[in-house]
Short mmCIF file of C-alpha atoms (C1' of nucleotides) in Angstrom, two decimals:
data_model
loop_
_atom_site.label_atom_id
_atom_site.label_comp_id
_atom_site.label_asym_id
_atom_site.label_seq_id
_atom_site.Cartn_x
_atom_site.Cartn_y
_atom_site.Cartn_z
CA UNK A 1 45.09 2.45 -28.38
CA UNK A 2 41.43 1.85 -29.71
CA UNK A 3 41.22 2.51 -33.51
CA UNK A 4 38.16 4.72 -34.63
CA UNK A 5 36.12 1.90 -35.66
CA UNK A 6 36.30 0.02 -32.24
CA UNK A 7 35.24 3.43 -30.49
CA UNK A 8 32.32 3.39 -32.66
CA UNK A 9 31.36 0.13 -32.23
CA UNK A 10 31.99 0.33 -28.39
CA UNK A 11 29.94 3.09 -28.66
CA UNK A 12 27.42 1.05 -30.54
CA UNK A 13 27.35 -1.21 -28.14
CA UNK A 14 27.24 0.31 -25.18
CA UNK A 15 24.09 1.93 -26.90
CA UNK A 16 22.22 -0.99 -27.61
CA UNK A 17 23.17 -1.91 -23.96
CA UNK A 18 21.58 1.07 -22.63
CA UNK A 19 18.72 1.03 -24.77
CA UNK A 20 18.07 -2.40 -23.36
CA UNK A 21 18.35 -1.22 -19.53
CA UNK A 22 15.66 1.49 -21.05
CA UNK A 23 13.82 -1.19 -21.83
CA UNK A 24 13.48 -3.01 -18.37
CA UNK A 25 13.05 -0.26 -16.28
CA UNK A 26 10.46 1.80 -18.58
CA UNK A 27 8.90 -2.42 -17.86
CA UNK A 28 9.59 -2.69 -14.20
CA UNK A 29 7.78 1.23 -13.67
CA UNK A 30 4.91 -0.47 -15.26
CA UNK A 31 4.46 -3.38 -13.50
CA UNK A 32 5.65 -1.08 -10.14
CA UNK A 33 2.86 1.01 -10.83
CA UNK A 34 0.19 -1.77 -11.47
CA UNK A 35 1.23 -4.30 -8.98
CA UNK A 36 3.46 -2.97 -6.45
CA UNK A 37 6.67 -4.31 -5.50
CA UNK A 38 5.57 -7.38 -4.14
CA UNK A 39 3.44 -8.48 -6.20
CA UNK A 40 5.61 -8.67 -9.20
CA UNK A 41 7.14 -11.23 -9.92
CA UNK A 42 10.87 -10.94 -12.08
CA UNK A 43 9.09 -13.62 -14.64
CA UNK A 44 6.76 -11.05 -15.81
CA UNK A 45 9.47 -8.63 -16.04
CA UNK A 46 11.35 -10.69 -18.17
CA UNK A 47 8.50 -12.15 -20.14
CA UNK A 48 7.07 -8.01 -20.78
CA UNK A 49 10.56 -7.34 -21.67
CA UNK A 50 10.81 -9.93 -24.02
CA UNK A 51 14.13 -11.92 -22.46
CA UNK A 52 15.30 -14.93 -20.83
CA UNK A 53 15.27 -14.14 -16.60
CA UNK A 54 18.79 -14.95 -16.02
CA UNK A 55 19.72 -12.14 -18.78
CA UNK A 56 17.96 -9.67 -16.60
CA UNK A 57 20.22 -10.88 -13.27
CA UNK A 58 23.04 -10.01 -15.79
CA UNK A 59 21.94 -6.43 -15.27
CA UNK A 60 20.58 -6.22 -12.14
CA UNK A 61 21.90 -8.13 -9.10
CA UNK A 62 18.67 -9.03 -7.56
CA UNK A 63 14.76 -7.81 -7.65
CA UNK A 64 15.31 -5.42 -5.44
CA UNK A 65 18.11 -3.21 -7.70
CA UNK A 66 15.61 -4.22 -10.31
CA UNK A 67 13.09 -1.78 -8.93
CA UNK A 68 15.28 0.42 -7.23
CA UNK A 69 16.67 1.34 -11.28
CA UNK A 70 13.15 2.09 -11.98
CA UNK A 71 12.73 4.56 -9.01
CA UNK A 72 15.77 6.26 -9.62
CA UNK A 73 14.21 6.95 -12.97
CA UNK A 74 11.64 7.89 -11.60
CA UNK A 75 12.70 10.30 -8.63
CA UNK A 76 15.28 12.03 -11.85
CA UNK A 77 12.37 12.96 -13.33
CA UNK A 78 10.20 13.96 -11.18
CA UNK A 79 13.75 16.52 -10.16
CA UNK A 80 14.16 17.18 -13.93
CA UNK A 81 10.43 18.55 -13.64
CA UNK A 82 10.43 20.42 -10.48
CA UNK A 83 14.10 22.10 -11.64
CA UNK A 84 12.50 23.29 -14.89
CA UNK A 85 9.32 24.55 -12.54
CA UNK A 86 11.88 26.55 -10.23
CA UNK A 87 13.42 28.22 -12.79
CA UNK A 88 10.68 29.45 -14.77
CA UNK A 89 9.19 32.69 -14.18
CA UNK A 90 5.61 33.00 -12.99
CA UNK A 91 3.02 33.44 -16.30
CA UNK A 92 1.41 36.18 -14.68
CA UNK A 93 3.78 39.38 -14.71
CA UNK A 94 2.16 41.32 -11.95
CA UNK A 95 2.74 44.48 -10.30
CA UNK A 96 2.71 43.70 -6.58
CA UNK A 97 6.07 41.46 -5.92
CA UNK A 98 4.74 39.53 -2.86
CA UNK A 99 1.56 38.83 -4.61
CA UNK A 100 3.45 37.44 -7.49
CA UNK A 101 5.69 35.50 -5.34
CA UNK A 102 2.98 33.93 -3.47
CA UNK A 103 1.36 33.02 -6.52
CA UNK A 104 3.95 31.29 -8.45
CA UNK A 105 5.49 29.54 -4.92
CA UNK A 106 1.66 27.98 -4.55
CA UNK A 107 1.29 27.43 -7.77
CA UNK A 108 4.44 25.46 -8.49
CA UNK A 109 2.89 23.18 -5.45
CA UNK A 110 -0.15 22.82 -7.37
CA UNK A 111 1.44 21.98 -10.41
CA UNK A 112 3.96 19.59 -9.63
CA UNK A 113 0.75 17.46 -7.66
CA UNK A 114 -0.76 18.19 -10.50
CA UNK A 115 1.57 16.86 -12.72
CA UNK A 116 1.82 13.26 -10.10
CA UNK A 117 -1.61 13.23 -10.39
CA UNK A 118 -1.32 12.98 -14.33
CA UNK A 119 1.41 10.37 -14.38
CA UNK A 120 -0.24 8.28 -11.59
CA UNK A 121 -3.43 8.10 -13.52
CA UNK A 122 -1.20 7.44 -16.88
CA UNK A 123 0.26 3.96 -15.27
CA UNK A 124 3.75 5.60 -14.88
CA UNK A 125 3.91 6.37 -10.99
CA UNK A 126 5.92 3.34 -9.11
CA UNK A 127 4.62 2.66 -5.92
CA UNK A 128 6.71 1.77 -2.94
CA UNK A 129 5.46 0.10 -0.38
CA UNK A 130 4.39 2.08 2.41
CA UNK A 131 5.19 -0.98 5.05
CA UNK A 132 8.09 -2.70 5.80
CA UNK A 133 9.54 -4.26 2.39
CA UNK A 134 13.05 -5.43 1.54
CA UNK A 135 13.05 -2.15 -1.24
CA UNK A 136 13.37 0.29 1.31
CA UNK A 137 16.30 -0.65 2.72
CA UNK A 138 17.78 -0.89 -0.92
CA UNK A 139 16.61 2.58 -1.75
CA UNK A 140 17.73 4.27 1.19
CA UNK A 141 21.57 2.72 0.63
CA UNK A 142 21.31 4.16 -2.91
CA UNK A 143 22.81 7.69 -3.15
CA UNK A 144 21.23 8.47 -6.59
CA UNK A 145 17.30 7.78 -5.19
CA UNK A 146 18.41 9.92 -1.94
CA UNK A 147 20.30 12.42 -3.67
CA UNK A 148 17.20 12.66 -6.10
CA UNK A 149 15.30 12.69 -3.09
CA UNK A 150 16.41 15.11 -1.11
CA UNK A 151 15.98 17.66 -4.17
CA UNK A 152 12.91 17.17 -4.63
CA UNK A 153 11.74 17.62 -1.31
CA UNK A 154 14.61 20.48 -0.78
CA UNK A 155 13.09 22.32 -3.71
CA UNK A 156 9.05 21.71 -2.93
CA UNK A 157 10.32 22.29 1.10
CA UNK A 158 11.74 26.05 -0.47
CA UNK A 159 8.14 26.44 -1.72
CA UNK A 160 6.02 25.75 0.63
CA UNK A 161 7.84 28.15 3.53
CA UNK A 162 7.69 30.74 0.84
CA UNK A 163 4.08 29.78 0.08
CA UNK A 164 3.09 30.14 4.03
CA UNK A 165 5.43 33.28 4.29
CA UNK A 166 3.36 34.28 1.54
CA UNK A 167 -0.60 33.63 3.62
CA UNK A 168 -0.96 30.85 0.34
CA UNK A 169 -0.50 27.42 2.78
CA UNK A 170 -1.92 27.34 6.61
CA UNK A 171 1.19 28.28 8.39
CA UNK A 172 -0.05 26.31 11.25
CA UNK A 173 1.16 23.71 9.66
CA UNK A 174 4.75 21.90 9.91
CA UNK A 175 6.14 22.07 6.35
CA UNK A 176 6.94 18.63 7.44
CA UNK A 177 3.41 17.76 7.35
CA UNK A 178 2.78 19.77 3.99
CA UNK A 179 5.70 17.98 2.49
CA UNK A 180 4.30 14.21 3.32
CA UNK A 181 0.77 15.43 2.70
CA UNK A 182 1.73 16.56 -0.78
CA UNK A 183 4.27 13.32 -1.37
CA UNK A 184 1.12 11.07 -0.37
CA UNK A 185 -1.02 12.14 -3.42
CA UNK A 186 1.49 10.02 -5.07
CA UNK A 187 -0.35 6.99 -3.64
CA UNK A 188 -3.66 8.36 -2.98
CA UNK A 189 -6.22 5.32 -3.57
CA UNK A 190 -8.49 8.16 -4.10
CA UNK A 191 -7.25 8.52 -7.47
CA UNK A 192 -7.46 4.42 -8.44
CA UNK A 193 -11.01 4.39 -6.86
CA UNK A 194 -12.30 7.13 -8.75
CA UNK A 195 -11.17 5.77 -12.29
CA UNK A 196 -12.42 2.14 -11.44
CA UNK A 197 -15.71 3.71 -10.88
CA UNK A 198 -15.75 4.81 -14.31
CA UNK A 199 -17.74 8.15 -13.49
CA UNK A 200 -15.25 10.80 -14.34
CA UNK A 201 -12.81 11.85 -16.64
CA UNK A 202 -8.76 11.61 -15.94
CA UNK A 203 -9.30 15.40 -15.58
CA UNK A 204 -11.72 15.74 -13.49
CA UNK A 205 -9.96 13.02 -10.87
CA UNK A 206 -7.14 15.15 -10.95
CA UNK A 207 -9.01 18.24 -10.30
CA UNK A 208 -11.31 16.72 -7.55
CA UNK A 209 -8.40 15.25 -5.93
CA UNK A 210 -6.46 18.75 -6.00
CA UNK A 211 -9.39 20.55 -4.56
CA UNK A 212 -9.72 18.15 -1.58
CA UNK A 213 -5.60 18.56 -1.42
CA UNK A 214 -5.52 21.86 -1.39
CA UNK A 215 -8.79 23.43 -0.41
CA UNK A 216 -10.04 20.40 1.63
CA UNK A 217 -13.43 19.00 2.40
CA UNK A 218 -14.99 22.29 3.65
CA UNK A 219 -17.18 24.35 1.78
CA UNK A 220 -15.86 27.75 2.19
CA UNK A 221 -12.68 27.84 -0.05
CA UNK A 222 -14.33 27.09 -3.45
CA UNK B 1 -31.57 -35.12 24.85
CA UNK B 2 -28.80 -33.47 26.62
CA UNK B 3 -28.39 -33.24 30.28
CA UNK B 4 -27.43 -30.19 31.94
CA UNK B 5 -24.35 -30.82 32.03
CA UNK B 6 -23.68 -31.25 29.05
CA UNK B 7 -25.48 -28.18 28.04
CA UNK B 8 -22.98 -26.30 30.29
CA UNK B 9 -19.86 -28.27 29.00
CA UNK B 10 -20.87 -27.95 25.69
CA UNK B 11 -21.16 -23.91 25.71
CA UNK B 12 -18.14 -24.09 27.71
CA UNK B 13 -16.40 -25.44 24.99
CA UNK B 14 -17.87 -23.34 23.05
CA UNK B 15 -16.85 -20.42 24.67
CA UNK B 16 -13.06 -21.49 25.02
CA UNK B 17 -13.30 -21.66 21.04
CA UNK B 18 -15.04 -18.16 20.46
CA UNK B 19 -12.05 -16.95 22.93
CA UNK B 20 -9.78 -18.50 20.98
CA UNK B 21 -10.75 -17.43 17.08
CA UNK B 22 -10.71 -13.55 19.32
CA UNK B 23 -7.71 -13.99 20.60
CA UNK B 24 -6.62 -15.02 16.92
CA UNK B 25 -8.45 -12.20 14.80
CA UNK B 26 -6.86 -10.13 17.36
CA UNK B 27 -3.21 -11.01 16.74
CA UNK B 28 -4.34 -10.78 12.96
CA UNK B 29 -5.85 -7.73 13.15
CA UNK B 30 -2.30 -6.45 15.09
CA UNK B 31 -0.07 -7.58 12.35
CA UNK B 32 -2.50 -6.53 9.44
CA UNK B 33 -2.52 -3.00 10.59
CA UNK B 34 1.57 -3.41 11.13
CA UNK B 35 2.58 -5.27 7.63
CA UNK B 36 -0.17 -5.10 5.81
CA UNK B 37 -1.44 -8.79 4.28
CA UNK B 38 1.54 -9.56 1.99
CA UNK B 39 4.16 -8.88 4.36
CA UNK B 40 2.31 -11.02 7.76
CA UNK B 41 3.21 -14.95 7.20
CA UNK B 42 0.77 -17.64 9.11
CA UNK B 43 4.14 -18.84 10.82
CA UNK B 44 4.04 -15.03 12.75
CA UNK B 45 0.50 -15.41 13.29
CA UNK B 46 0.04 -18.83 14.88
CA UNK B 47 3.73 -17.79 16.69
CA UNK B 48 1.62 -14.80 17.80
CA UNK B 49 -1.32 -16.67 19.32
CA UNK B 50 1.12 -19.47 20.37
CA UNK B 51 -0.27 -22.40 18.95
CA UNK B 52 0.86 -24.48 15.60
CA UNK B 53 0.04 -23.42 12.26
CA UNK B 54 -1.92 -26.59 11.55
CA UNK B 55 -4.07 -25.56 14.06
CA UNK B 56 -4.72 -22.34 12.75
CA UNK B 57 -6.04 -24.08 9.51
CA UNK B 58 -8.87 -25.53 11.92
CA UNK B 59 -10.08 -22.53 12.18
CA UNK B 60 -9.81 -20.24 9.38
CA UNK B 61 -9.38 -22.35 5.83
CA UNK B 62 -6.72 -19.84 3.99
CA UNK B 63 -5.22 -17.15 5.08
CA UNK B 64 -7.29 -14.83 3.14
CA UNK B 65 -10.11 -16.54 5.18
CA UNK B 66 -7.77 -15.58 8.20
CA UNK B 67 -7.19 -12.00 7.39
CA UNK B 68 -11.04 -11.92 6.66
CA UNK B 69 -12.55 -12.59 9.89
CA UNK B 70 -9.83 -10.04 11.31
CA UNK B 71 -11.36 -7.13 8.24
CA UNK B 72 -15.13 -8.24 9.34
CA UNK B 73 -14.72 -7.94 13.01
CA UNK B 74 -12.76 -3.86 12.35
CA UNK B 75 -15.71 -3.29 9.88
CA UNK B 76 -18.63 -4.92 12.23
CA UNK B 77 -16.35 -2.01 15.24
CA UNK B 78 -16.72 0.74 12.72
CA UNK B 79 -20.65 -0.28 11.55
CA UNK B 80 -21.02 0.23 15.49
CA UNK B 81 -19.53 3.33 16.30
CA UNK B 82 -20.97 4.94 13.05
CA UNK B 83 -24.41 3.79 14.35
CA UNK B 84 -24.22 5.20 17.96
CA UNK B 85 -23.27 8.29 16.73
CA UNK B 86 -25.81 8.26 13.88
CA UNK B 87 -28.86 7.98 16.87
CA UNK B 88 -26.62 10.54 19.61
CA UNK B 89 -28.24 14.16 18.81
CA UNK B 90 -25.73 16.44 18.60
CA UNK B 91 -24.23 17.88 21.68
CA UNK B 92 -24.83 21.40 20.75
CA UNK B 93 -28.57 22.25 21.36
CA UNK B 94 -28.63 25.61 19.25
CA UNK B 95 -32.13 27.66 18.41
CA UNK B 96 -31.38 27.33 15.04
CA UNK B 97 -31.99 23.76 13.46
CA UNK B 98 -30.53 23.96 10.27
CA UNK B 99 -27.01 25.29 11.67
CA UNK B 100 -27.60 22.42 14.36
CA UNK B 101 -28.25 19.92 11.62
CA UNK B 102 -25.11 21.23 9.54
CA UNK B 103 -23.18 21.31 12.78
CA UNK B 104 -23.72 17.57 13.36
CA UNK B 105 -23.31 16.13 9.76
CA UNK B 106 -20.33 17.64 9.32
CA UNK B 107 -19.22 16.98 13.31
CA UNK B 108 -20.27 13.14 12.58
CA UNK B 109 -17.75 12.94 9.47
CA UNK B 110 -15.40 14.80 11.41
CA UNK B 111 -16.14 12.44 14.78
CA UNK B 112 -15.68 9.68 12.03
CA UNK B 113 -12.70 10.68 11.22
CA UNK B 114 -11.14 11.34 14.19
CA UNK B 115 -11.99 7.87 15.35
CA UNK B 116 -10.46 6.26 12.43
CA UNK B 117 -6.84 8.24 12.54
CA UNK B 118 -6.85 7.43 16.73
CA UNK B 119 -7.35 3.33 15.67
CA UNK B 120 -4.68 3.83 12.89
CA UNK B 121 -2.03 5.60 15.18
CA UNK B 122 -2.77 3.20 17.59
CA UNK B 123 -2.22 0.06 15.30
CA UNK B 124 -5.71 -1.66 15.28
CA UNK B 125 -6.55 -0.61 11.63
CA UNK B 126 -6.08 -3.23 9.27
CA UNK B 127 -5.37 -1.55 6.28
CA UNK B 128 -6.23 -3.74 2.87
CA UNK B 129 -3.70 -3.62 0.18
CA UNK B 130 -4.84 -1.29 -2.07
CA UNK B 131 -3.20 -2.85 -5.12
CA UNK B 132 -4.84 -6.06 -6.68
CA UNK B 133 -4.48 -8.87 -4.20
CA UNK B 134 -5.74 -12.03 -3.37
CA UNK B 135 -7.62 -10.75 -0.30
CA UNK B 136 -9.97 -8.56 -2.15
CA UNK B 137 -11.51 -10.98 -3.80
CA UNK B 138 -11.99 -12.87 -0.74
CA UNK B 139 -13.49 -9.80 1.02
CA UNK B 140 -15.76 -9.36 -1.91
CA UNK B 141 -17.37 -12.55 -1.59
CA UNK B 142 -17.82 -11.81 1.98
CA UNK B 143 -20.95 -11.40 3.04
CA UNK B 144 -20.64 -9.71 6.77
CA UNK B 145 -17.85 -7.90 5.15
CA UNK B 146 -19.67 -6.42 2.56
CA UNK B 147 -23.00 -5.98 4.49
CA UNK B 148 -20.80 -4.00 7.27
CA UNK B 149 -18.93 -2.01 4.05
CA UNK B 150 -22.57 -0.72 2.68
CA UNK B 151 -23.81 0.17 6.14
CA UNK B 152 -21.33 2.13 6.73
CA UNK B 153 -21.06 3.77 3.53
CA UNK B 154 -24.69 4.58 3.80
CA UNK B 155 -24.32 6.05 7.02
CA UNK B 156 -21.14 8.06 5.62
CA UNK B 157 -23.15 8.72 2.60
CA UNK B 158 -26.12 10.26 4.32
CA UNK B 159 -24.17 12.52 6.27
CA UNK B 160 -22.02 13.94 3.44
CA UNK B 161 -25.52 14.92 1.53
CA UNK B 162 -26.72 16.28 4.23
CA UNK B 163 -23.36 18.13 4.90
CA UNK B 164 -23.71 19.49 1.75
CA UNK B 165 -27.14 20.48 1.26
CA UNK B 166 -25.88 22.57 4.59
CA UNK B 167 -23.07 24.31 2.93
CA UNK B 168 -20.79 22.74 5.36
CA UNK B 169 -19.13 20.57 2.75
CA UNK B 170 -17.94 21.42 -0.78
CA UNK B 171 -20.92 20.43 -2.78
CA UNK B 172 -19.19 20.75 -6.02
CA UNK B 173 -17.42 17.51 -4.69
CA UNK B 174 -19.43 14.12 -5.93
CA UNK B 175 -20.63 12.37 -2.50
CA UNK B 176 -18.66 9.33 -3.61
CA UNK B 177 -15.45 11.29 -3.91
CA UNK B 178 -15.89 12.63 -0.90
CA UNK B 179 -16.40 8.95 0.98
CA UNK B 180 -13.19 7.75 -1.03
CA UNK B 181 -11.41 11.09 0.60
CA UNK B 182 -12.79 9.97 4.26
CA UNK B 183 -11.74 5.69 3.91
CA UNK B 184 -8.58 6.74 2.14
CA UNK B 185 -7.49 8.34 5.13
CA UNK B 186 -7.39 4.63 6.87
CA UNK B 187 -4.47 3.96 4.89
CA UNK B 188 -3.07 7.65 5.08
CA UNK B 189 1.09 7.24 4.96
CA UNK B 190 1.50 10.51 6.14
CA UNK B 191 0.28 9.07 9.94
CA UNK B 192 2.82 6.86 9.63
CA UNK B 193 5.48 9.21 7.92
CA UNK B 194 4.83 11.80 11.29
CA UNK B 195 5.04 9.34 13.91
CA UNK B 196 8.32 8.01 12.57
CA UNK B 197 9.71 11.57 12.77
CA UNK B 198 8.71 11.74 16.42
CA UNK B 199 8.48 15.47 15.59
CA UNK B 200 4.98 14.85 17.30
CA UNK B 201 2.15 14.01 19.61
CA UNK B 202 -0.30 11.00 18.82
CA UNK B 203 -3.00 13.96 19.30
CA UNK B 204 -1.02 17.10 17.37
CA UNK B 205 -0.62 14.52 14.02
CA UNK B 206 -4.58 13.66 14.49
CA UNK B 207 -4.99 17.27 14.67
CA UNK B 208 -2.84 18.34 11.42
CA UNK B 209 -4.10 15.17 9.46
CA UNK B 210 -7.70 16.22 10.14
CA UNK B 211 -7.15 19.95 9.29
CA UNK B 212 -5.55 18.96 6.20
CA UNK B 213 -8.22 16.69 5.30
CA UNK B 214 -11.02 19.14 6.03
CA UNK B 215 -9.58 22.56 5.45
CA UNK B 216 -7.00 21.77 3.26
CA UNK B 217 -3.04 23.01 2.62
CA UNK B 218 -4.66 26.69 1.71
CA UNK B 219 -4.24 28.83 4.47
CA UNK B 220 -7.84 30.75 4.23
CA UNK B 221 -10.01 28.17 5.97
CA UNK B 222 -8.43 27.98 8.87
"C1'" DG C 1 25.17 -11.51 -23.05
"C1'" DT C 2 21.56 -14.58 -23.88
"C1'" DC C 3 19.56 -18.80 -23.33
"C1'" DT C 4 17.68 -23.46 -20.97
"C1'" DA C 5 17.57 -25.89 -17.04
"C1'" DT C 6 18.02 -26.18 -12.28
"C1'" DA C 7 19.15 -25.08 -7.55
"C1'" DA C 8 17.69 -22.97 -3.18
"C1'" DT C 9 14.39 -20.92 -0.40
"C1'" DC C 10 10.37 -19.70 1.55
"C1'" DA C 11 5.43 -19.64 2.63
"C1'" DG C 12 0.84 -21.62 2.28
"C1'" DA C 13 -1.39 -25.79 3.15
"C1'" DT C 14 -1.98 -30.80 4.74
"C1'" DA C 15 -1.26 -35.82 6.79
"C1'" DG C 16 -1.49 -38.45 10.46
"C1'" DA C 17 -0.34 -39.49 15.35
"C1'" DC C 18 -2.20 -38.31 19.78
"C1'" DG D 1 -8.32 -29.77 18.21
"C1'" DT D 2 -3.55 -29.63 18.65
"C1'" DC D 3 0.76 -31.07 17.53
"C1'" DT D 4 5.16 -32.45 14.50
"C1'" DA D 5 6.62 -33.33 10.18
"C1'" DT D 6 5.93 -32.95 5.48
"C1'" DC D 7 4.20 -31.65 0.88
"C1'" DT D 8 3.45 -28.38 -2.84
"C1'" DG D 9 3.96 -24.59 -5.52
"C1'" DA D 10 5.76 -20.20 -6.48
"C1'" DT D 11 9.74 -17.22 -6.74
"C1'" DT D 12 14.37 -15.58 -6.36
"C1'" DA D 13 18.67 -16.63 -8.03
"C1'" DT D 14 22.41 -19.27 -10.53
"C1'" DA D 15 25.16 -22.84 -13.54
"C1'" DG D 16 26.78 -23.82 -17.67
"C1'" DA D 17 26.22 -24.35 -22.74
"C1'" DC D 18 26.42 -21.38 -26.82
#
DNA sequence: GTCTATAATCAGATAGAC
DNA sequence: GTCTATCTGATTATAGAC
């Protein structure tokens, strides 16, 4: 039916097309992660991304599928990131099994907050708004955030019973509780205090805000 | 100049307006802590109150003026708790003093804390958008705000030195990281996240959200 | 599909009678 | 000071030409 060259410039076509959508939501995480939801506006989107706002309603239906694009993104790679973490063995080849397990179940914790911590402080971790907004109830009818969703906190949820089984986390603690604790660093004002004050490093941030995570306020665990 | 009775009928006056403007940063101060400032309209507010919008503008010139007065009167609250307990000598009267002093700079934070998580659950804690709105500059320019904001940051301040130089808190933490650590748990999601589950108790999600905060996700300090 | 121009809506702020 | 009614500006969303 279709002769090679259409297919190719279909193909083309539908490249450019997706490049484009690339585009806007690599723009709308940007602005998510500066602003919030709220705050921006779809002018700046279009004006960052360098086209007219109607073309932009052409593909997305409204603001709110706008941002909810850009968390899907998001939330895939954030899963993309913790899937790689679960199947990679621990560094440290150890003798004692347990030890090694606990080690590498705590330490893929501390890695992927780690690695939030990084993209927060890079600009690249979109926000959503803690309080009632009009994006929530667009994310949660979206099976691709939910789906993405529920991985991630299936696989960090794994971890962290393994990681109390193995004396690592407090097992007075609900996983529940370790779960949102962990998911919170994602908006920690901590970390956009700290580089507005201009006293430390994007390394040190990350590994200030890690100690208080995971070793807390108190003295003793350090 | 002015009889007695006008004296009276003046304050009286008076009085009905100072009721008033409480009875307004109190309905302010209500839907600050349960929207946040982006989300509450002035229509909700003067709805709130019960009287027209218009009227509202008699009172408080902008809304940011509006959410300010509700910020000042939660910071002026704080500035006065923080200095009760600053002048209260601890409750433990132990031989040693430098384990008593340790015991009550860290209890204070801790006290602090505590206070701060029981106002949030209980949805009196105006929480400020921690992205760049139009409030903050308002709050900046603020005067009370800001003189309430230092005081208590001093008073914070002093305790978390001292709290270190007792080994009670992590003194490879900056001070100012550690203050960031204790606001930033104000605007805490994960109080929110818990209570929505209804998994638990106003008092057991205090409980968690301090250990966490203090001790940490490791399991050693607890 | 992209553009310019415009509609529709909503929220902050004000005018003017009482 | 409080009210009703209105203005103003910003923002989401769309119509229609190309």
């Amino acid at each position: 039916m279709t002769s090679p060259t259409e297919t190719v410039k279909k193909s083309f076509k539908a490249q450019m097309l997706d490049a484009r959508e690339l585009a806007i939501t690599a723009s709308v995480n940007r602005l998510l992660s500066e602003k919030g939801f709220d705050a921006m506006t779809v002018d700046e989107v279009a004006a960052e991304v360098g086209i007219a706002k109607a073309s932009l309603y052409k593909h997305f239906s409204s603001k709110e599928q706008l941002a909810c694009a850009a968390m899907v993104q998001a939330m895939q790679k954030a899963q993309a990131f913790l899937e790689a973490l679960d199947k990679q063995v621990g560094p440290d080849t150890a003798i004692d099994q347990d030890l090694t397990a606990g080690n590498t179940a705590l330490h893929k914790l501390m890695a992927s907050t780690r690695w939030t911590l990084q993209l927060k402080l890079a600009g690249e971790m979109p926000t959503l708004p803690s309080q009632n907004s009009s994006l929530r109830a667009t994310l949660m009818a979206s099976r691709p955030y939910m789906d993405g969703l529920m991985k991630v906190s299936d696989l960090l949820g794994g971890w962290i019973v393994q990681a109390q089984k193995d004396g690592a986390i407090n097992p007075a603690l609900p996983p529940i509780a370790v779960l949102y604790t962990l998911f919170a660093r994602a908006c920690d004002p901590v970390v956009e205090f700290l580089k507005m004050s201009e006293l430390h490093t994007d390394e040190e941030i990350v590994e200030m805000v890690m100690t208080t995570c995971f070793a807390g306020l108190n003295a003793r665990n350090n």
